[in-house]
Amino acid sequence: MIVEGIMSVLTVKTISLIFGGTVLGILFGSIPGITVTMGVALFLPITFSMEPVQGLSLLMGLYIGGTSGGLISAVLLNIPGTPASICTCFDGAPLAQQGKAGKALGIGIVFSFLGGMFSLIVLFFVSPWLASVALNFGAYEYFSIGIFSLTLVSTMSGKSFIKGLISALLGFSFTFIGMAPITALPRFTFGFKQLNGGLSLLPILIGLFAVSQLFESSGETEQEVKPIEYSIKGFGFSLKEFVSQKWNFLRSAVIGTGVGILPGLGGAICSVVAYGVAKKQSKYPEKFGTGVIDGIVASETANNASTGGALVPLMTLGIPGDNTTAILLAGFMVHGITPGPLLFENNGVLVYGIFTALVLANIFMIISEFGGMRLFVKVLAVPKHILLPIVITLCVIGSYGLNNRMFDVWTMLFFGVLGFGMKKFDIPSTPLLLGAILGPIIETELRRGLMRSRGSFLPFFTEPISGAILIITILIVLYSALKTFRKASLKKRVQ
Amino acid sequence: MNKKNFGLGVFVIALGFAMFLASLGIKDFAAVGVGATFFPRLASMGFVILGALLIIQVLRKPETTGRETDSSEVADTRKKYYSIVQSIVLIVLFLTLLETLGYIICSALYIFFQILVLANEKKKRYVLYGIISVISSLTTYVLFVRVFQVMIPRGILG
């Protein structure tokens, strides 16, 4: 099965799709204001007519390339290309200003690659095991995992956990529209026939993560983009420097993969955590932020290590690890494939095909970033006021192409406006997305579980795995509430 | 007082009540356990609670004296909201005309005017923007329809 999976990717067409995806991903990742999430969402419609393994390989290339591409603008412009590369700016940009941009880029690229490969090894070994465990999961466990994921995202992704919960609840509420699970009676359709089937995930995603960006940029004065001059000789750094980073690398890779596995927490959080830990553990923490390579290594290793991590819950449980994997989930569903433990039994060849595609994407990423840096830097200078309108037309094509109906395009616009409004009120949009994905799982599994237990809620708590997950969930809520409360009283005392 | 968060709290509570009212109309039958109204009602209660918490948080926070905003800042925000409204109107027009005029015409027009809106204070290079909008509209059309076989409304040109 493994060999068959590898072979399924080794065709000229699929390999060129992965290569193209990776290069485009780097472009999307490197242009500030255009994120990898947007890139994957825009290219999803292209995969409609492809074979599943080809389509998903393309998307994986975009994902890997995009996550790494953010470092280019972080170093050369001091603007993170993606949220995941915010911490790369801290030391990458000062290093570039000292005339060592080549070194910063070289280190970023190599450790992106290593971090990505590390997480793939974890993915390769952990996910089949987790899938076999998850095969025994029933309604109780799925319900608990759903609640756990949603709580974790709500409490972690914004400044205020109340706003996070509002966002999650809002996303959940959008899934009430359409047929209710199990009894299949329509609700909240307000007399619109198009709402009977509920809202599609793709227009929601495109609206929230791409269209809202246009409104964000409207009326903003765009700054002239002038990348810093650079030159790379070899890898741009010495072997001694490389060896000095081995513990930092390992720690950051473990943090990136580990945090990446947790549902809904993406590369941005991974790199912030890894950067923080690297600084704390360092012998010279005061130098962080002035251009030490340790900072770049921590940030770039961790954000790329989050890719393999985020794919673990997606492939084994059908729960996305971050925004981008949420779109990959939509990519699976477009081809009629539901990720989850059964994926490994029923579609083993596809699973190993995807693994192979991910490895290739990482290799293409390091090659094309070293070889094609001039091109990527050129594209950085393309002004956003020209790019964004074109992106919007692609959004329209994508939403329309899903079901060939205008209704989905209007849905996209609605969520674009909603996403923009939420940003204005500091409400994070990731919980909404997770709510929209996990809502039906939570509702269906609760009702299924209650049928099995004849209406008793008790087994959700007394079944060992489900009970443990629910208790952890409650602890997370209590901890966040306590933290919020403490912060408030501390502020009061200060004043 | 943070007026923004206070307003948000009120809105979220209202949303909760509206959802509860809407949930009264759901037809339901569930022999065992909870029915189709369970989660909508739970969510509506959640909204009310979270909205109330938000308001309590706002009220508990001590007054902070807001910085005076000068008139140029107000003008800037107004200008900003004006271009956001322009962008929304442009997309609404694009979508409304899409099925009658077809993708090529609509998207070319949309891209052209949207660039103008986003370019706000820059020197407007009309010819360049025109060329960009026509070329990108044609390229995406050919690419998606011919190569990737995605359906797009063709309109009067089809």
XYZ file of C-alpha atoms in Angstrom, chain A residues 62-322:
261
model
C 0.513 25.338 -1.879
C 0.279 24.675 1.853
C 3.966 23.828 2.316
C 5.226 26.567 -0.004
C 2.972 29.190 1.514
C 3.932 28.442 5.087
C 7.588 28.915 4.238
C 7.181 31.836 1.828
C 6.283 34.239 4.598
C 9.905 34.408 5.667
C 10.989 36.205 2.475
C 8.988 39.346 3.177
C 9.661 39.028 6.899
C 13.393 39.326 6.233
C 13.477 41.670 3.237
C 10.550 43.957 4.058
C 10.184 43.538 7.817
C 6.534 42.682 7.116
C 5.405 39.115 7.817
C 4.064 37.538 4.605
C 1.812 35.307 6.672
C 0.790 35.563 10.337
C 3.009 32.535 10.972
C 6.165 34.481 10.167
C 5.612 37.398 12.548
C 8.400 36.157 14.817
C 10.746 35.758 11.854
C 10.661 39.551 11.477
C 12.020 40.072 14.996
C 15.491 38.837 14.150
C 15.333 38.416 10.375
C 14.780 42.084 9.637
C 17.548 43.442 11.938
C 19.943 40.915 10.411
C 18.983 42.105 6.942
C 19.532 45.719 7.948
C 23.048 44.791 9.043
C 23.677 43.668 5.473
C 23.283 39.987 6.251
C 19.971 39.387 4.472
C 21.429 36.401 2.634
C 22.305 34.723 5.896
C 18.847 35.365 7.350
C 17.155 33.981 4.244
C 19.463 30.962 4.073
C 18.864 30.028 7.680
C 15.131 30.578 7.348
C 14.883 28.407 4.259
C 17.002 25.529 5.548
C 15.262 25.386 8.912
C 11.857 25.714 7.241
C 12.757 22.607 5.303
C 14.096 20.732 8.318
C 11.114 21.710 10.468
C 8.728 20.610 7.748
C 10.490 17.271 7.283
C 10.593 16.646 11.034
C 6.849 17.107 11.284
C 6.269 14.824 8.308
C 8.150 12.035 10.056
C 5.874 12.543 13.058
C 2.835 12.589 10.768
C 3.994 9.412 9.068
C 4.350 7.478 12.307
C 1.717 9.040 14.548
C -1.244 9.295 12.233
C -1.670 5.592 11.317
C -1.435 4.779 15.011
C -3.906 7.493 15.993
C -6.227 6.389 13.209
C -6.239 2.829 14.536
C -7.068 4.133 18.010
C -9.757 6.406 16.610
C -11.363 3.468 14.825
C -12.815 2.474 18.185
C -14.198 5.932 18.833
C -17.942 6.186 19.027
C -20.452 8.969 19.425
C -19.327 9.841 22.966
C -15.675 10.320 21.990
C -16.389 12.312 18.839
C -18.737 14.609 20.704
C -16.107 15.247 23.379
C -13.314 15.835 20.869
C -15.554 18.279 19.030
C -16.327 20.233 22.188
C -12.673 20.125 23.244
C -11.411 21.464 19.904
C -13.945 24.243 19.799
C -13.168 25.331 23.364
C -9.427 25.258 22.777
C -9.699 27.432 19.684
C -12.054 29.909 21.309
C -9.842 30.400 24.324
C -6.542 30.553 22.452
C -7.111 32.479 19.263
C -8.055 35.937 20.423
C -7.292 38.416 23.143
C -10.658 37.927 24.829
C -11.981 34.439 25.380
C -15.553 35.741 25.549
C -15.179 37.038 22.006
C -13.611 33.743 20.965
C -16.613 31.872 22.318
C -19.023 34.289 20.613
C -17.230 33.596 17.343
C -17.361 29.816 17.845
C -21.035 29.932 18.785
C -21.759 32.046 15.726
C -20.047 29.492 13.493
C -21.968 26.700 15.192
C -25.227 28.607 14.690
C -24.672 28.880 10.938
C -24.743 25.086 10.771
C -28.282 25.030 12.165
C -29.413 26.310 8.792
C -30.732 23.509 6.614
C -31.683 19.947 7.442
C -31.318 19.024 11.097
C -29.144 15.934 11.562
C -30.857 12.566 12.089
C -34.449 13.816 11.794
C -33.694 15.722 8.559
C -36.303 18.424 9.077
C -35.396 21.856 7.742
C -34.761 24.674 10.218
C -33.793 28.344 10.003
C -34.371 28.389 6.252
C -36.703 31.406 6.492
C -38.543 30.193 3.417
C -35.461 30.146 1.146
C -35.261 26.915 -0.818
C -31.510 27.344 -1.362
C -30.975 27.144 2.383
C -32.487 23.661 2.646
C -29.103 22.072 2.048
C -27.398 24.409 4.491
C -24.457 26.703 3.732
C -21.454 25.293 1.891
C -18.131 25.457 3.671
C -16.060 26.782 0.766
C -17.836 30.135 0.276
C -17.664 30.680 4.030
C -13.906 30.098 3.949
C -13.271 32.240 0.892
C -15.394 35.026 2.322
C -13.788 35.003 5.746
C -10.180 34.727 4.663
C -9.977 36.308 1.213
C -12.837 38.724 0.565
C -12.600 40.346 4.000
C -8.990 41.219 3.151
C -10.185 43.444 0.299
C -12.338 45.519 2.627
C -9.437 45.702 5.034
C -7.229 47.184 2.326
C -9.889 49.585 1.055
C -9.055 53.108 2.014
C -5.659 52.195 3.366
C -2.696 54.063 1.982
C -0.401 51.485 0.524
C 3.253 51.870 1.309
C 5.840 51.549 -1.408
C 7.516 48.179 -1.084
C 11.300 48.224 -1.338
C 12.987 44.900 -0.599
C 16.452 45.066 0.950
C 19.368 44.053 -1.280
C 20.760 40.619 -0.498
C 23.176 37.981 -1.761
C 23.461 34.339 -0.791
C 26.639 32.313 -1.128
C 26.050 28.600 -0.632
C 23.501 28.199 2.136
C 24.381 31.627 3.495
C 25.666 30.400 6.868
C 28.519 28.310 8.231
C 28.498 24.730 9.463
C 29.430 25.951 12.914
C 26.385 28.176 13.050
C 24.257 25.278 11.867
C 25.540 22.901 14.551
C 25.070 25.541 17.270
C 21.344 25.487 16.575
C 20.735 21.767 16.979
C 18.975 21.913 20.357
C 17.079 25.044 19.439
C 15.966 23.298 16.265
C 14.862 20.139 18.013
C 12.953 22.032 20.687
C 11.244 24.297 18.162
C 10.371 21.373 15.911
C 8.789 19.487 18.807
C 6.859 22.592 19.899
C 5.737 23.328 16.331
C 4.564 19.797 15.668
C 3.006 19.392 19.108
C 1.090 22.653 19.113
C 0.261 22.073 15.441
C -1.467 18.803 16.306
C -3.843 20.609 18.665
C -6.972 21.409 16.680
C -7.323 24.926 15.370
C -3.997 26.325 16.551
C -1.959 27.157 13.490
C 1.598 28.084 12.604
C 1.311 31.586 14.042
C 0.811 30.338 17.602
C 3.470 27.646 17.098
C 6.113 30.139 16.114
C 5.224 32.580 18.890
C 5.488 29.805 21.488
C 8.741 28.448 20.051
C 10.279 31.933 19.847
C 9.288 32.622 23.450
C 10.761 29.367 24.705
C 13.965 29.811 22.681
C 14.428 33.257 24.187
C 13.804 32.027 27.712
C 16.197 29.073 27.361
C 18.901 31.091 25.643
C 22.186 32.105 27.293
C 21.824 35.547 25.745
C 18.097 36.388 25.810
C 18.872 40.122 25.670
C 20.207 39.696 22.110
C 16.880 38.385 20.787
C 15.303 40.970 18.532
C 18.645 42.440 17.455
C 19.362 39.893 14.749
C 20.427 36.582 16.292
C 19.973 33.504 14.146
C 18.373 31.617 17.063
C 15.214 33.665 16.684
C 14.878 32.886 12.977
C 15.582 29.212 13.593
C 12.928 28.968 16.331
C 10.241 30.782 14.353
C 10.817 29.167 10.960
C 11.343 25.657 12.325
C 8.179 25.841 14.381
C 5.856 27.319 11.789
C 6.853 24.777 9.185
C 6.743 21.969 11.725
C 3.138 22.944 12.362
C 2.208 21.743 8.841
C 2.749 18.055 9.540
C 1.250 18.506 12.992
C -1.901 20.179 11.719
C -2.423 17.353 9.238
C -2.516 14.737 12.013
C -5.985 15.597 13.412
C -7.237 16.379 9.897
C -6.355 13.007 8.451
C -7.097 10.850 11.478
C -10.179 12.554 12.947
C -11.400 14.891 10.225
C -10.734 17.892 12.476
C -8.571 20.610 10.903
C -5.431 21.698 12.730
C -5.519 25.279 11.390
